[in-house]
Every structure is written in C-alpha cells, then in structure tokens.
Amino acid sequence: GNSVTQMEGPVTLSEEAFLTINCTYTATGYPSLFWYVQYPGEGLQLLLKATKADDKGSNKGFEATYRKETTSFHLEKGSVQVSDSAVYFCALPGGYNKLIFGAGTRLAVHP
Amino acid sequence: NAGVTQTPKFQVLKTGQSMTLQCAQDMNHEYMSWYRQDPGMGLRLIHYSVGAGITDQGEVPNGYNVSRSTTEDFPLRLLSAAPSQTSVYFCASSNSGKTEAFFGQGTRLTVV
C-alpha cells in the first residue's frame, strides 16, 4: 500500500534561515501529495498540494515539487519566520479512503 | 466560513463514562473521518464515512461508535471511556478519499 516517510525532527533554525523538510513516498500510480501544518493547539491545515508529477505546490512562501523520479515531495522555504514554528506533515491518499500522514516534523524558529 | 466544527474543545471523563464528540461540516462533503493523535503515533484513523448512512472502521475502531444520519454531522461516541483513550481527536471532511481533507480544531480528551 501507499506510505510516506518524513524526516524526523525537531528542526531548529534561526529566523531567515533556509528550510528543507524531506518527504519520500511509496505509491501505486501518481496520487496527489500534500503538506499540512499544525500550529500549537490547533488542527491540521492544508499548506500546499500537488496533483501530478512535476507539479509545484506553493503557499505562504513554502514550496514543494512532486518528483516521481525520486518519489519525493520535499518542503522548502527560503527564509523562515518565528511564526512558521509548527509541526509539518507530509501526506498522500491511502487505503480506507483516508490520508496517510508522515510522523510529522516539528520546526522551531528562533529570533 | 465555518468549515469543520468540533465540540467540545476540551473534556475530562472518568473511566467508564460515555460521551459523544460532535463534528459538523458545512462544505457538503461526502467523506468524513475521525482520527486520534497521540505523541509518537502520528494520526490514526478511527472510523470514516463515505456518505449519509454509510460508515466503516479504520485502523483503531475499538471502543468507539459512529453514525452518519446527515451529510453534515458525524458524531463519535465513546461507549465506556478508558485511560487509553486519552488523546486529541480530529474530525476531517473531504470531497473524496483522494483529495485534501479539511480538519476541525480538535478535542483534547483526558480520561482519568
């Protein structure tokens, strides 16, 4: 079945640093891929998505490119802010008509 | 622009008590689901529904019941609460099983 592997955290960065959070997947066919963000005490929010190979999803300065050659969907941001501190989840559709989530990567950005 | 609304936000139960977590969505989504989030375990699917009158079990259904009498509502019932059910519960809805899901704010449940 489909699965996703996400780099473990926590990731600690200084403000304005470059961010990469790795995500690789195993899937049948070419499903849509998603990044979700969870701010402290809140639910998960869709951050960005890509629906086919070579698509680039982007939102709030974050980007991720759907790369079928490397089965990856890494999340990047050129200059992080303190307000980006959150837990980030990579996800794709799986069985049970549900989304399969990675374990989550906690990002802490310091001034 | 409510989206997915969960109530309550916090709840403390004694072992053996029962309660219902409420979930409502206003996006006319057919798919709804319940997840629990535990430290180190990620999100695990409890039950899901693909439309009114249709429900099915997810990965961790034991101790929970659901029903779907309307498109909008998908309540989760704890029959006899146990400390192992202490968790954060999230309800989600989507257009299908292959598209993005929209999540509620969560219910933090503690069973003592």
Coordinates of N, CA, C and O in Angstrom, one line a residue, chain A residues 31-32 34 36 38 41-46 49 51 87 89 92-104, chain B residues 9 31 33 35 37 42-43 45 48 50 57-59 88 90 94 96-106 108:
Chain A
P31 N -0.6 9.5 -7.1 CA -1.6 10.2 -6.3 C -1.2 11.6 -6.0 O -0.1 12.0 -6.1
S32 N -2.2 12.4 -5.6 CA -1.9 13.8 -5.1 C -1.1 13.7 -3.9 O -1.2 12.7 -3.1
F34 N 0.4 16.0 -0.4 CA 0.0 17.2 0.4 C 1.1 17.5 1.5 O 1.7 16.6 2.0
Y36 N 0.7 19.4 5.2 CA -0.2 20.0 6.2 C 0.7 20.6 7.3 O 1.8 20.2 7.5
Q38 N 0.5 22.1 11.4 CA -0.3 22.2 12.7 C 0.4 23.1 13.6 O 1.5 22.8 14.1
G41 N -1.8 23.8 19.5 CA -3.2 23.9 20.0 C -4.2 23.9 18.9 O -5.4 24.1 19.2
E42 N -3.8 23.7 17.6 CA -4.8 23.8 16.5 C -4.9 22.5 15.7 O -4.1 21.6 16.0
G43 N -5.8 22.5 14.8 CA -5.9 21.3 13.9 C -5.0 21.4 12.8 O -4.2 22.4 12.7
L44 N -5.0 20.4 11.9 CA -4.2 20.5 10.7 C -4.8 21.3 9.7 O -6.0 21.3 9.4
Q45 N -3.9 22.1 9.0 CA -4.3 23.0 7.9 C -3.6 22.5 6.7 O -2.4 22.3 6.7
L46 N -4.2 22.5 5.5 CA -3.5 22.2 4.3 C -2.6 23.4 4.0 O -3.1 24.5 3.9
K49 N -0.4 21.6 -2.0 CA -0.6 20.3 -2.6 C -0.1 20.3 -4.0 O 0.2 21.3 -4.7
T51 N -0.9 17.8 -7.6 CA -1.8 16.7 -8.0 C -1.2 15.8 -9.1 O -1.8 14.8 -9.4
V87 N 4.3 22.1 13.5 CA 4.6 20.7 13.1 C 4.1 20.5 11.7 O 3.0 20.9 11.4
F89 N 3.4 18.0 8.3 CA 3.1 16.6 8.0 C 3.0 16.5 6.4 O 2.3 17.3 5.8
L92 N -0.4 11.6 1.7 CA -0.9 11.1 0.5 C -2.1 10.2 0.7 O -2.3 9.7 1.8
P93 N -3.0 10.0 -0.3 CA -4.1 9.1 -0.1 C -3.7 7.7 0.1 O -2.7 7.2 -0.5
G94 N -4.4 6.9 0.9 CA -4.1 5.5 1.1 C -5.4 4.7 1.1 O -6.4 5.1 0.6
G95 N -5.3 3.5 1.8 CA -6.5 2.7 1.9 C -7.5 3.3 2.9 O -7.3 4.3 3.5
Y96 N -8.6 2.6 3.0 CA -9.7 3.1 3.9 C -10.2 4.5 3.5 O -10.8 5.1 4.3
N97 N -10.0 4.9 2.3 CA -10.5 6.2 1.8 C -10.0 7.3 2.8 O -10.7 8.2 3.2
K98 N -8.7 7.2 3.2 CA -8.2 8.2 4.1 C -6.9 8.7 3.6 O -6.3 8.3 2.6
L99 N -6.3 9.7 4.3 CA -5.0 10.2 4.0 C -4.0 9.5 4.9 O -4.3 9.2 6.1
I100 N -2.8 9.2 4.4 CA -1.7 8.6 5.1 C -0.8 9.7 5.5 O -0.3 10.4 4.5
F101 N -0.5 9.9 6.7 CA 0.4 11.0 7.2 C 1.8 10.5 7.6 O 1.9 9.4 8.2
G102 N 2.8 11.3 7.3 CA 4.1 11.1 7.9 C 4.0 11.3 9.4 O 3.0 11.8 9.9
A103 N 5.1 11.1 10.1 CA 5.1 11.2 11.6 C 5.1 12.6 12.0 O 4.8 12.9 13.2
G104 N 5.4 13.5 11.1 CA 5.4 15.0 11.5 C 6.8 15.4 11.8 O 7.6 14.7 12.4
Chain B
K9 N -14.0 21.5 22.9 CA -12.6 21.6 22.7 C -11.8 20.8 23.7 O -10.7 20.3 23.4
Y31 N -17.3 12.7 2.3 CA -16.4 11.9 3.1 C -16.1 12.6 4.4 O -15.8 13.8 4.5
S33 N -14.3 11.7 8.5 CA -13.5 10.7 9.2 C -13.1 11.3 10.6 O -13.1 12.5 10.8
Y35 N -9.9 10.9 13.4 CA -8.6 10.5 13.7 C -8.3 10.8 15.2 O -8.9 11.7 15.8
Q37 N -4.8 11.6 17.6 CA -3.4 12.0 17.5 C -2.7 11.8 18.9 O -3.1 12.4 19.8
G42 N 1.6 9.6 15.5 CA 1.0 10.2 14.4 C -0.5 10.3 14.4 O -1.1 10.2 15.5
L43 N -1.1 10.3 13.3 CA -2.6 10.3 13.2 C -3.1 9.0 12.8 O -2.6 8.4 11.8
L45 N -6.5 6.6 12.0 CA -7.9 6.6 11.6 C -8.8 5.7 12.5 O -8.5 4.6 12.7
Y48 N -14.6 6.1 9.5 CA -14.9 7.0 8.4 C -16.2 6.7 7.8 O -16.8 5.7 8.0
V50 N -18.4 7.5 3.9 CA -18.3 7.9 2.6 C -19.7 8.5 2.1 O -19.8 8.9 0.9
Q57 N -15.0 1.0 9.6 CA -14.0 1.1 10.6 C -12.6 1.4 9.9 O -12.4 1.1 8.8
G58 N -11.8 2.2 10.7 CA -10.5 2.5 10.3 C -9.5 1.6 11.0 O -9.8 0.4 11.2
E59 N -8.4 2.1 11.4 CA -7.3 1.3 12.0 C -7.5 1.0 13.4 O -7.1 -0.1 13.9
V88 N -5.9 13.4 21.5 CA -6.5 14.6 20.8 C -7.3 14.0 19.6 O -6.7 13.2 18.8
F90 N -9.5 14.4 16.1 CA -9.7 15.3 15.0 C -10.7 14.7 14.1 O -10.7 13.6 13.7
S94 N -13.8 15.7 3.4 CA -13.2 15.9 2.1 C -14.3 15.5 1.0 O -15.3 14.9 1.3
S96 N -13.5 13.6 -1.5 CA -13.3 12.2 -1.9 C -12.2 11.6 -1.0 O -11.6 12.4 -0.2
G97 N -11.9 10.3 -1.2 CA -10.8 9.7 -0.4 C -9.5 10.1 -1.0 O -8.4 9.7 -0.5
K98 N -9.4 10.8 -2.2 CA -8.2 11.0 -2.8 C -7.8 12.5 -2.9 O -6.8 12.9 -3.5
T99 N -8.6 13.3 -2.3 CA -8.4 14.8 -2.3 C -8.0 15.2 -0.9 O -8.1 14.5 0.1
E100 N -7.7 16.5 -0.8 CA -7.3 17.0 0.5 C -8.4 17.0 1.5 O -9.6 17.1 1.1
A101 N -8.1 16.8 2.8 CA -9.1 16.8 3.8 C -9.0 18.1 4.6 O -7.9 18.7 4.7
F102 N -10.1 18.5 5.2 CA -10.2 19.7 6.0 C -10.5 19.3 7.4 O -11.4 18.5 7.7
F103 N -9.7 19.8 8.3 CA -9.8 19.3 9.7 C -10.4 20.3 10.6 O -10.3 21.6 10.4
G104 N -11.1 19.8 11.7 CA -11.6 20.6 12.8 C -10.4 21.0 13.7 O -9.3 20.6 13.5
Q105 N -10.7 21.8 14.7 CA -9.7 22.3 15.7 C -9.3 21.2 16.7 O -8.3 21.4 17.4
G106 N -10.0 20.2 16.8 CA -9.6 19.1 17.7 C -10.4 19.1 19.0 O -10.8 20.2 19.5
R108 N -9.5 17.8 22.9 CA -8.5 17.2 23.8 C -9.2 16.5 24.9 O -9.9 17.1 25.7

